[in-house]
Coordinates of C-alpha atoms and ligand atoms in Angstrom, one line a residue:
M1 CA 11.4 21.5 -31.5
S2 CA 13.4 20.9 -28.5
N3 CA 12.6 20.3 -24.8
P4 CA 16.1 20.1 -23.3
L5 CA 15.3 18.1 -20.2
F6 CA 13.0 15.6 -22.0
D7 CA 15.4 15.3 -24.9
A8 CA 18.3 14.5 -22.5
M9 CA 16.2 11.8 -20.9
I10 CA 15.5 10.2 -24.3
R11 CA 19.2 10.4 -25.1
G12 CA 20.1 9.0 -21.7
R13 CA 17.7 6.0 -22.0
A14 CA 19.1 5.2 -25.5
A15 CA 22.4 4.4 -23.8
G16 CA 20.8 1.7 -21.6
N17 CA 19.6 -1.8 -22.1
G18 CA 16.0 -0.8 -22.5
E19 CA 15.0 -1.2 -18.9
L20 CA 14.4 1.6 -16.4
F21 CA 13.2 -0.3 -13.3
V22 CA 14.3 -3.6 -11.9
D23 CA 11.2 -4.7 -10.0
A24 CA 10.3 -7.8 -7.9
D25 CA 7.6 -8.4 -10.5
G26 CA 10.0 -8.2 -13.4
P27 CA 11.7 -5.3 -15.2
V28 CA 9.8 -2.2 -16.5
S29 CA 11.1 -1.1 -19.9
D30 CA 11.9 2.5 -21.0
D31 CA 9.2 2.1 -23.7
A32 CA 6.5 1.1 -21.1
F33 CA 7.5 4.0 -18.9
F34 CA 7.6 6.6 -21.7
D35 CA 4.3 5.3 -23.0
V36 CA 2.7 5.8 -19.6
S37 CA 4.2 9.3 -19.4
A38 CA 3.0 10.1 -23.0
R39 CA -0.6 9.1 -22.0
I40 CA -0.5 11.1 -18.8
A41 CA 0.8 14.0 -20.8
S42 CA -2.1 13.7 -23.1
V43 CA -4.5 13.7 -20.2
L44 CA -3.0 16.9 -18.8
L45 CA -3.3 18.6 -22.3
D46 CA -7.0 17.4 -22.5
L47 CA -7.6 19.1 -19.1
G48 CA -6.4 22.3 -20.7
V49 CA -3.1 22.5 -18.9
T50 CA -0.8 25.0 -20.7
P51 CA 2.9 25.4 -20.3
G52 CA 3.8 27.2 -17.1
E53 CA 0.6 26.1 -15.3
R54 CA 1.1 24.1 -12.1
V55 CA 0.2 20.5 -11.5
A56 CA 0.1 19.8 -7.8
V57 CA 0.7 16.2 -6.7
Q58 CA 0.4 14.5 -3.4
V59 CA 0.6 10.8 -4.1
H60 CA 2.5 7.8 -2.7
K61 CA 5.6 6.7 -4.6
S62 CA 5.1 4.6 -7.7
I63 CA 6.4 4.2 -11.2
E64 CA 3.3 6.0 -12.5
A65 CA 4.0 8.9 -10.1
L66 CA 7.5 9.3 -11.7
A67 CA 5.9 9.0 -15.1
L68 CA 3.6 11.9 -14.1
Y69 CA 6.7 14.0 -13.4
V70 CA 8.0 13.2 -16.8
A71 CA 4.6 14.0 -18.3
C72 CA 4.9 17.5 -16.8
V73 CA 8.3 17.9 -18.3
R74 CA 6.9 16.8 -21.7
T75 CA 4.0 19.3 -21.6
G76 CA 5.7 22.2 -20.0
A77 CA 3.5 21.9 -16.9
V78 CA 5.2 22.9 -13.7
F79 CA 5.5 19.9 -11.5
L80 CA 4.6 20.7 -7.8
P81 CA 5.2 17.6 -5.6
L82 CA 3.9 17.7 -2.0
N83 CA 5.0 15.6 0.9
T84 CA 2.5 12.8 1.6
A85 CA 2.6 13.6 5.3
Y86 CA 1.1 17.0 4.8
T87 CA -2.3 17.5 6.3
E88 CA -5.2 19.2 4.6
T89 CA -4.5 22.4 6.6
E90 CA -0.9 22.5 5.3
L91 CA -2.0 21.6 1.7
R92 CA -4.5 24.4 1.6
Y93 CA -1.7 26.9 1.8
F94 CA 0.2 25.4 -1.2
I95 CA -2.9 25.2 -3.3
D96 CA -3.9 28.8 -2.5
D97 CA -0.4 30.0 -3.1
A98 CA 0.5 28.1 -6.3
T99 CA -3.0 28.0 -7.8
P100 CA -2.4 24.8 -9.8
R101 CA -4.6 23.9 -12.7
V102 CA -4.7 20.2 -11.7
L103 CA -4.5 18.5 -8.3
I104 CA -3.6 14.8 -8.1
V105 CA -4.1 13.0 -4.9
D106 CA -4.3 9.4 -3.6
P107 CA -7.7 7.7 -4.3
E108 CA -8.2 7.6 -0.5
A109 CA -7.8 11.3 -0.3
V110 CA -10.3 12.2 -3.1
A111 CA -12.7 13.9 -0.7
M112 CA -10.0 16.0 0.7
G113 CA -8.9 16.9 -2.9
E114 CA -12.4 18.0 -3.7
R115 CA -12.5 20.1 -0.6
L116 CA -9.2 21.7 -1.4
A117 CA -10.0 22.4 -5.1
T118 CA -11.3 25.8 -5.9
T119 CA -10.8 25.9 -9.7
Q120 CA -8.7 22.8 -10.0
S121 CA -9.5 19.5 -11.7
V122 CA -9.0 16.7 -9.2
L123 CA -7.6 13.3 -10.3
T124 CA -6.4 10.4 -8.3
L125 CA -3.5 8.1 -8.5
G126 CA -2.8 5.1 -6.2
T127 CA 0.4 3.0 -5.8
G128 CA -0.9 0.2 -8.0
G129 CA -1.9 2.7 -10.8
E130 CA -5.5 2.7 -9.6
G131 CA -7.5 5.9 -9.7
S132 CA -8.9 8.3 -12.3
L133 CA -5.5 9.5 -13.7
M134 CA -4.5 6.1 -15.1
A135 CA -8.1 5.3 -16.0
R136 CA -8.1 8.3 -18.3
A137 CA -4.6 7.7 -19.4
S138 CA -5.3 4.1 -20.6
S139 CA -7.7 5.4 -23.2
A140 CA -5.8 8.5 -24.1
T141 CA -3.8 8.9 -27.4
P142 CA -0.2 9.1 -26.2
L143 CA 1.5 12.4 -26.9
T144 CA 4.2 12.1 -29.4
G145 CA 7.5 13.6 -28.2
A146 CA 7.2 16.8 -26.1
L147 CA 6.2 20.4 -26.3
A148 CA 9.0 22.8 -27.1
R149 CA 10.6 24.4 -24.0
E150 CA 13.5 26.8 -23.5
P151 CA 16.2 26.1 -20.9
G152 CA 15.0 29.0 -18.8
D153 CA 11.4 27.8 -18.7
L154 CA 10.0 26.7 -15.4
A155 CA 9.9 22.9 -14.8
A156 CA 9.1 22.6 -11.1
I157 CA 8.2 24.4 -8.0
L158 CA 9.2 22.8 -4.7
Y159 CA 8.1 24.4 -1.5
T160 CA 10.6 24.9 1.2
S161 CA 9.6 26.1 4.7
G162 CA 10.6 29.5 5.8
T163 CA 12.1 31.0 8.9
T164 CA 9.0 33.2 9.2
G165 CA 6.7 30.1 9.2
R166 CA 5.5 30.8 5.6
S167 CA 6.6 28.3 3.0
K168 CA 8.3 29.5 -0.2
G169 CA 8.0 28.0 -3.6
A170 CA 11.4 27.6 -5.2
M171 CA 11.1 28.0 -8.9
L172 CA 13.4 25.6 -10.8
T173 CA 14.0 25.8 -14.5
Q174 CA 14.6 23.0 -17.0
N175 CA 18.3 24.1 -17.1
N176 CA 18.6 24.1 -13.3
L177 CA 17.5 20.5 -13.2
L178 CA 19.3 19.3 -16.4
S179 CA 22.6 21.0 -15.7
N180 CA 22.8 19.6 -12.2
A181 CA 21.8 16.1 -13.1
Q182 CA 24.3 16.0 -16.0
T183 CA 27.1 17.2 -13.7
L184 CA 26.2 14.5 -11.1
V185 CA 26.2 11.8 -13.8
D186 CA 29.7 12.8 -14.8
Y187 CA 31.1 13.6 -11.3
W188 CA 29.8 10.4 -9.7
Q189 CA 30.5 8.3 -12.9
F190 CA 27.0 7.0 -13.4
D191 CA 26.5 5.0 -16.5
A192 CA 24.2 2.4 -18.1
Q193 CA 25.6 -0.4 -16.0
D194 CA 24.3 1.2 -12.8
V195 CA 21.5 -0.1 -10.7
L196 CA 20.4 2.5 -8.1
L197 CA 18.7 1.3 -4.9
H198 CA 16.1 4.1 -4.6
A199 CA 14.3 4.1 -1.2
L200 CA 13.8 7.8 -1.0
P201 CA 10.5 9.7 -1.3
I202 CA 10.1 11.3 -4.8
F203 CA 8.5 14.6 -3.5
H204 CA 11.8 16.2 -2.6
T205 CA 14.9 17.2 -4.5
H206 CA 16.9 14.2 -3.2
G207 CA 14.7 11.3 -4.5
L208 CA 13.4 13.2 -7.5
F209 CA 16.1 15.3 -9.1
V210 CA 19.3 13.8 -7.6
A211 CA 18.3 10.1 -7.8
S212 CA 15.7 9.8 -10.5
N213 CA 17.0 12.4 -13.0
V214 CA 20.5 11.0 -12.7
I215 CA 19.3 7.5 -13.6
L216 CA 17.0 8.8 -16.4
L217 CA 20.0 10.6 -17.9
C218 CA 22.6 7.9 -17.6
G219 CA 20.8 4.9 -19.0
G220 CA 21.0 3.0 -15.7
R221 CA 18.2 1.2 -13.8
M222 CA 16.5 1.7 -10.5
I223 CA 15.2 -0.6 -7.8
F224 CA 12.3 1.5 -6.7
L225 CA 11.3 0.8 -3.1
P226 CA 8.2 2.5 -1.6
G227 CA 10.3 3.7 1.3
F228 CA 13.1 2.8 3.6
N229 CA 12.1 -0.6 5.0
I230 CA 15.2 -2.3 6.4
E231 CA 14.2 -5.8 5.2
A232 CA 13.5 -4.7 1.7
V233 CA 16.7 -2.7 1.5
L234 CA 18.8 -5.6 2.8
A235 CA 17.1 -7.9 0.2
A236 CA 17.7 -5.4 -2.6
L237 CA 21.3 -4.4 -1.9
P238 CA 23.0 -7.3 -3.6
A239 CA 21.4 -6.4 -6.9
A240 CA 22.4 -2.8 -6.7
T241 CA 25.6 -0.9 -7.8
T242 CA 24.8 2.3 -5.9
M243 CA 22.6 3.7 -3.2
M244 CA 21.6 7.2 -2.2
G245 CA 20.2 8.1 1.2
V246 CA 19.9 10.4 4.1
P247 CA 22.1 9.7 7.1
T248 CA 19.3 7.9 8.9
F249 CA 19.5 5.2 6.2
Y250 CA 23.1 4.6 7.0
T251 CA 22.7 4.6 10.8
R252 CA 19.8 2.1 10.4
L253 CA 21.9 -0.1 8.2
L254 CA 24.8 -0.1 10.7
A255 CA 22.4 -1.1 13.4
E256 CA 21.6 -4.2 11.5
P257 CA 24.1 -7.1 12.0
R258 CA 23.2 -8.7 8.6
F259 CA 24.6 -5.5 7.0
N260 CA 28.1 -6.6 6.2
R261 CA 30.9 -6.4 3.6
Q262 CA 29.7 -9.4 1.7
L263 CA 26.2 -8.1 1.2
V264 CA 27.5 -4.9 -0.5
S265 CA 30.5 -6.4 -2.4
Q266 CA 28.7 -5.6 -5.7
L267 CA 28.2 -1.9 -4.9
R268 CA 30.5 0.8 -6.2
L269 CA 29.1 3.8 -4.4
F270 CA 27.1 5.0 -1.4
I271 CA 26.0 8.6 -1.4
S272 CA 24.7 10.6 1.6
G273 CA 23.1 14.0 1.8
S274 CA 20.2 16.2 3.0
A275 CA 21.5 16.3 6.6
P276 CA 24.9 16.1 8.2
L277 CA 26.5 12.7 8.2
L278 CA 28.4 12.2 11.5
A279 CA 32.1 11.6 10.9
E280 CA 31.7 8.6 13.3
T281 CA 29.0 7.1 11.0
H282 CA 31.4 7.5 8.0
R283 CA 34.2 5.7 9.9
E284 CA 32.0 3.0 11.2
F285 CA 30.6 2.4 7.7
E286 CA 34.1 2.1 6.2
A287 CA 35.2 -0.3 9.0
R288 CA 32.1 -2.5 8.4
T289 CA 31.9 -2.5 4.6
G290 CA 35.2 -1.1 3.2
H291 CA 33.2 1.7 1.5
R292 CA 33.8 5.4 2.2
I293 CA 30.4 7.1 2.0
L294 CA 30.4 10.0 -0.5
E295 CA 28.8 13.0 1.2
R296 CA 27.4 15.9 -0.8
Y297 CA 25.5 19.0 0.0
G298 CA 22.5 20.7 -1.6
M299 CA 19.3 22.6 -1.1
T300 CA 15.9 22.7 -2.7
E301 CA 16.7 26.1 -4.2
T302 CA 20.0 25.0 -5.8
N303 CA 20.0 21.2 -6.3
M304 CA 23.5 20.0 -5.5
N305 CA 26.3 22.4 -4.8
T306 CA 29.3 20.5 -3.5
S307 CA 30.4 16.9 -3.3
N308 CA 33.2 14.8 -2.1
P309 CA 35.0 13.4 -5.1
Y310 CA 34.4 10.0 -6.7
V311 CA 38.0 9.7 -7.4
G312 CA 40.1 11.4 -4.7
E313 CA 39.9 12.0 -1.0
R314 CA 36.5 11.7 0.6
I315 CA 36.9 13.6 3.8
A316 CA 34.6 12.6 6.7
G317 CA 32.8 15.6 8.2
T318 CA 33.1 17.7 5.0
V319 CA 30.8 18.0 2.0
G320 CA 33.7 18.3 -0.5
P321 CA 34.5 21.0 -3.0
A322 CA 32.1 22.8 -5.3
L323 CA 30.8 20.8 -8.2
P324 CA 32.1 21.6 -11.6
G325 CA 30.4 24.8 -12.8
V326 CA 29.3 25.8 -9.3
E327 CA 31.0 28.5 -7.3
V328 CA 31.0 28.7 -3.6
R329 CA 32.2 31.4 -1.2
V330 CA 31.9 32.0 2.5
C331 CA 30.9 35.6 3.4
D332 CA 30.4 37.9 6.2
P333 CA 26.7 37.7 7.2
E334 CA 26.2 41.5 7.2
S335 CA 28.5 42.9 4.5
H336 CA 28.4 39.8 2.2
E337 CA 32.2 40.3 1.8
P338 CA 34.0 37.1 1.1
L339 CA 36.0 35.8 4.0
G340 CA 39.4 34.0 4.0
T341 CA 40.3 30.3 4.0
N342 CA 39.0 28.4 7.0
E343 CA 37.0 31.4 8.3
V344 CA 33.4 30.7 9.4
G345 CA 30.7 32.6 7.6
I346 CA 27.6 32.2 5.5
L347 CA 27.9 30.0 2.5
Q348 CA 26.8 31.5 -0.8
V349 CA 26.6 29.6 -4.1
R350 CA 26.3 30.5 -7.8
G351 CA 25.8 28.5 -10.9
P352 CA 23.4 27.1 -13.5
N353 CA 21.9 25.0 -10.7
V354 CA 20.6 28.0 -8.7
F355 CA 16.9 28.6 -8.9
I356 CA 15.3 31.8 -10.4
G357 CA 13.4 32.9 -7.3
Y358 CA 10.5 32.2 -5.0
W359 CA 7.1 32.0 -6.5
Q360 CA 5.3 35.3 -6.1
M361 CA 7.8 36.5 -3.5
P362 CA 10.0 39.1 -5.2
E363 CA 11.1 40.7 -1.9
K364 CA 12.1 37.4 -0.4
T365 CA 13.9 36.5 -3.6
K366 CA 15.8 39.8 -3.5
E367 CA 16.9 39.1 0.1
E368 CA 18.4 35.7 -0.6
L369 CA 19.4 35.9 -4.3
L370 CA 22.0 38.6 -4.7
A371 CA 22.3 40.8 -7.8
D372 CA 25.6 39.1 -8.7
G373 CA 23.8 35.7 -8.8
F374 CA 25.0 34.3 -5.5
F375 CA 22.4 32.7 -3.4
I376 CA 22.6 33.0 0.4
T377 CA 22.2 29.4 1.7
G378 CA 21.8 30.3 5.4
D379 CA 24.3 27.6 6.2
L380 CA 27.5 28.4 8.2
A381 CA 30.5 27.0 6.6
T382 CA 34.3 27.1 6.1
I383 CA 36.3 26.4 3.0
D384 CA 39.8 25.0 3.4
E385 CA 42.9 25.4 1.2
A386 CA 41.9 22.5 -1.0
G387 CA 38.4 24.0 -1.5
Y388 CA 36.6 21.4 0.7
V389 CA 33.5 22.9 2.3
T390 CA 32.6 22.0 5.9
I391 CA 29.1 22.9 7.1
V392 CA 29.6 23.9 10.7
G393 CA 26.1 25.1 11.6
R394 CA 23.1 27.1 10.4
A395 CA 22.4 30.8 10.6
K396 CA 18.7 29.9 9.9
D397 CA 16.6 28.4 12.7
L398 CA 16.1 25.0 11.1
I399 CA 15.8 21.4 12.3
I400 CA 16.6 18.5 10.0
S401 CA 15.0 15.4 11.2
G402 CA 15.6 12.2 9.2
G403 CA 16.4 14.4 6.2
Y404 CA 13.2 16.4 6.4
N405 CA 13.5 20.2 7.0
I406 CA 11.4 21.5 9.8
Y407 CA 11.2 25.2 10.6
P408 CA 10.6 25.8 14.3
K409 CA 8.7 29.0 13.7
E410 CA 5.9 27.2 11.8
I411 CA 5.5 24.8 14.8
E412 CA 5.7 27.6 17.4
L413 CA 2.9 29.5 15.6
V414 CA 0.6 26.5 15.9
I415 CA 1.5 25.7 19.5
D416 CA 1.2 29.3 20.6
D417 CA -2.3 29.3 19.3
L418 CA -3.4 26.4 21.5
P419 CA -5.5 27.2 24.6
G420 CA -3.5 27.0 27.8
V421 CA -0.2 28.1 26.0
A422 CA 1.4 31.4 26.6
E423 CA 4.4 30.9 24.4
S424 CA 6.8 28.2 23.1
A425 CA 10.2 27.6 21.7
V426 CA 10.8 24.7 19.4
I427 CA 14.3 23.3 19.2
G428 CA 16.2 20.4 17.6
V429 CA 18.2 18.1 19.9
P430 CA 20.4 15.1 18.9
H431 CA 18.5 12.0 18.1
P432 CA 20.1 8.6 17.4
D433 CA 17.8 7.7 14.5
F434 CA 16.6 11.0 13.0
G435 CA 19.9 13.0 13.6
E436 CA 17.8 15.7 15.2
A437 CA 14.4 15.5 16.9
V438 CA 11.8 18.2 17.5
V439 CA 11.4 19.3 21.1
A440 CA 8.8 21.9 22.2
V441 CA 9.6 24.0 25.3
V442 CA 6.3 25.4 26.4
V443 CA 5.2 28.1 28.9
R444 CA 1.6 27.6 30.1
S445 CA -0.7 30.6 29.9
T446 CA -2.0 30.6 33.4
A447 CA -0.5 29.6 36.7
A448 CA -2.8 26.6 36.6
G449 CA -2.0 26.0 32.9
M450 CA -5.6 25.0 32.0
D451 CA -6.5 24.3 28.5
A452 CA -10.0 25.2 27.0
S453 CA -11.7 22.3 28.8
G454 CA -10.3 23.4 32.2
E455 CA -7.8 20.4 32.3
A456 CA -4.2 21.0 33.0
L457 CA -2.4 21.0 29.7
D458 CA 0.0 18.1 29.5
A459 CA 2.4 16.9 26.8
A460 CA 0.1 14.2 25.4
G461 CA -2.8 16.7 25.3
L462 CA -0.7 19.2 23.5
V463 CA 0.5 16.8 20.8
E464 CA -3.0 15.6 20.3
Q465 CA -4.1 19.1 19.4
L466 CA -1.5 19.3 16.7
V467 CA -3.0 16.3 14.8
G468 CA -4.4 17.5 11.5
K469 CA -2.6 20.8 11.8
L470 CA 1.0 19.7 11.4
A471 CA 2.4 16.7 9.5
R472 CA 3.4 13.9 11.9
F473 CA 7.1 14.3 11.3
K474 CA 6.9 18.0 12.4
Q475 CA 5.1 17.2 15.7
P476 CA 7.4 17.3 18.8
K477 CA 8.8 14.0 19.9
H478 CA 9.0 15.5 23.4
V479 CA 7.4 18.4 25.2
E480 CA 8.9 20.2 28.2
F481 CA 6.9 22.8 30.3
I482 CA 8.8 25.6 31.9
D483 CA 7.9 28.8 33.7
Q484 CA 9.7 31.2 31.5
L485 CA 11.8 31.1 28.3
P486 CA 15.4 32.3 28.7
R487 CA 15.9 35.6 26.8
N488 CA 18.8 37.8 26.1
T489 CA 18.9 41.6 26.8
M490 CA 17.3 42.1 23.4
G491 CA 14.4 39.9 24.4
K492 CA 15.4 37.1 21.9
V493 CA 14.8 33.6 23.1
Q494 CA 18.1 31.9 23.8
K495 CA 17.5 28.6 22.1
N496 CA 21.2 27.6 22.5
L497 CA 20.6 27.4 26.3
L498 CA 17.5 25.3 25.7
R499 CA 19.4 23.0 23.3
D500 CA 22.3 22.6 25.9
R501 CA 19.8 21.8 28.6
W502 CA 18.1 19.0 26.7
E503 CA 20.9 17.8 24.5
D504 CA 21.0 14.4 26.2
L505 CA 17.2 13.8 26.1
F506 CA 17.4 11.0 23.5
S507 CA 20.9 9.6 24.2
Ligands
MCA1 C1 8.9 9.5 9.9 N1 8.6 10.1 11.1 C2 9.5 11.1 11.3 C3 10.3 11.1 10.2 N2 9.9 10.2 9.3 N3 9.7 11.9 12.4 C4 10.6 12.8 12.3 N4 11.5 12.9 11.2 C5 11.3 12.1 10.1 N5 12.1 12.2 9.1 C6 7.7 9.7 12.1 C7 6.6 8.8 11.5 O1 5.5 9.6 11.2 C8 6.3 7.9 12.7 O2 5.5 8.5 13.6 C9 7.6 7.7 13.4 O3 8.4 8.9 13.0 C10 8.4 6.5 13.0 O4 8.3 6.3 11.6 P1 9.1 5.2 10.9 O5 8.2 4.3 10.3 O6 10.2 4.7 11.7 O7 9.8 6.2 9.8 P2 10.1 5.8 8.4 O8 8.9 5.6 7.6 O9 11.1 4.7 8.4 O10 10.8 7.1 7.8 C11 12.0 7.6 8.3 C12 12.8 8.0 7.1 C13 12.0 9.0 6.3 C14 13.1 6.8 6.2 C15 14.1 8.6 7.6 O11 11.7 10.1 7.1 C16 12.7 9.4 5.0 O12 12.6 8.7 4.0 N6 13.4 10.5 5.0 C17 14.0 11.0 3.8 C18 13.6 12.5 3.7 C19 14.2 13.0 2.4 O13 14.1 12.5 1.3 N7 14.8 14.2 2.5 C20 15.4 14.9 1.3 C21 14.9 16.3 1.2 P3 4.4 7.8 14.5 O14 4.7 6.3 14.5 O15 4.7 8.4 15.9 O16 3.1 8.1 14.0 S1 15.7 17.1 -0.1 C22 17.0 17.9 0.7 O17 17.0 17.9 1.8 C23 18.1 18.6 0.0 C24 17.8 19.3 -1.3 C25 19.2 17.6 -0.2 O18 20.4 18.0 0.0 O19 18.9 16.5 -0.5
AMP2 P1 16.1 21.7 1.9 O1 15.6 22.9 2.4 O2 15.3 20.5 2.1 O3 16.5 21.9 0.6 O4 17.4 21.4 2.8 C1 18.6 22.1 2.5 C2 19.4 22.1 3.8 O5 19.8 20.8 4.2 C3 20.7 22.8 3.6 O6 20.6 24.2 3.6 C4 21.6 22.3 4.7 O7 21.3 22.9 5.9 C5 21.1 20.8 4.8 N1 22.0 19.9 4.1 C6 21.8 19.2 3.0 N2 22.9 18.4 2.7 C7 23.7 18.5 3.8 C8 24.9 17.9 4.2 N3 25.5 17.0 3.5 N4 25.4 18.2 5.4 C9 24.8 19.2 6.2 N5 23.7 19.8 5.9 C10 23.1 19.4 4.7

């Protein structure tokens, strides 16, 4: 009986020294980790979870949380991780849409979990392993091995926001995850000697599939930090050989005088992705450390598509050529006809990494996943003579803040619903820490701009009303009130004019 992804993890770990995590409290062995995942797997089976059923998880980062992911792989349950910043209102949509069999939340959020659950069993998992999941797991009989799965079987659903304001669940198969992780291990030359500094969240592709799967498969180890805390990162760097991060990690490191060449002399590789890395950051990083950051490009729907080479020229401002086995082309947005070298168009990708569609959204899937297997990324790009891809913009209305994707439409719908608001336009403007920051440009509904209580609606009052409705990272960092939104002759809001007007807001 085979389970391709789990089998590859077992093979990968066999190449290592028996340890998976290097922790301040001492190492955590492969055996200990797999035992925890085998016990959690058994708990899931006891709850009646069958292959293909979803297990929704909103918990803080911990070794047990990663073991829970592996437990899903072992049992064929579809892992559905959710950003810890999501509010109850936001979570309700995912639970209703994905109808998971089990919902696992932080022990402090158990009341919320119970309110959200309709038919789901609710379990809890805290960062120290506290909560009902591990309580049950400790007395469970560990599952031996894994249930048989096919490469095309679903392994995970990750929600990605939509330009219409409705999130879409990207369905990822075992083979999507496995093929991509294996490619990255080879391409970036990961092996059992590697120690990855892991400071990313594990509810998104970057921290879960790029970082964790790569280490699980190569036999290396991880320093698993709960988040990006500069002191913890500076302390951990000398013990690491590699680090993966969003551009904010690198700008924060550069802002720190203690971050110098000597501190990172043991490291062989820094990788950046999820958002554009400024060429200036790339150059400053090289001048400070002697390392050229390797920038790569991916999406939730596709895992990783392109990467600057490990051996060869890493070109600042580009995301490198297509990964082995992945095809990229730049096409005309209307006809989908491929364009020539260096011409700007929409980037499309095809390969074993590309997802199989959006959960219960066949129409949306058909719009974005073409019959010939190419996926329309929505990113504007060029491809040069050497095959290097440069992302030059986005055809989709999307803001990327600190590596988190934020869809303006979702925020506009919430703001437009507030008393005292006629309409709004949400834009991203340059921000020194987050790359882009959310700014709401709002038109009040009456000349006096009163809210429900008769008070004049101001920026603080507006943001206050978003609490509980939108995760904190989606809330505007700044609000501007204007009399009228600029529109073109078709009536479409000219966001480019708004972006130009407020581009220096945070500089
Ligand atoms: C935190 N805040 C943010 C963000 N993060 N606001 C906007 N954008 C953000 N990304 C809010 C907090 O709620 C807080 O609000 C205030 O900003 C300052 O928080 P701070 O403590 O400084 O932030 P932090 O905890 O240090 O987090 C910043 C971070 C984090 C380290 C950049 O956001 C992060 O880990 N980002 C990585 C995201 C990621 O993994 N993306 C990969 C997606 P207040 O104080 O006002 O309440 S996967 C993907 O994109 C594709 C597939 C790919 O290619 O990888
Ligand atoms: P997500 O929806 O979280 O999967 O984010 C995917 C989007 O992040 C892509 O469509 C790009 O717009 C953006 N992205 C990821 N990596 C990079 C990169 N290296 N440079 C520019 N944009 C990137």
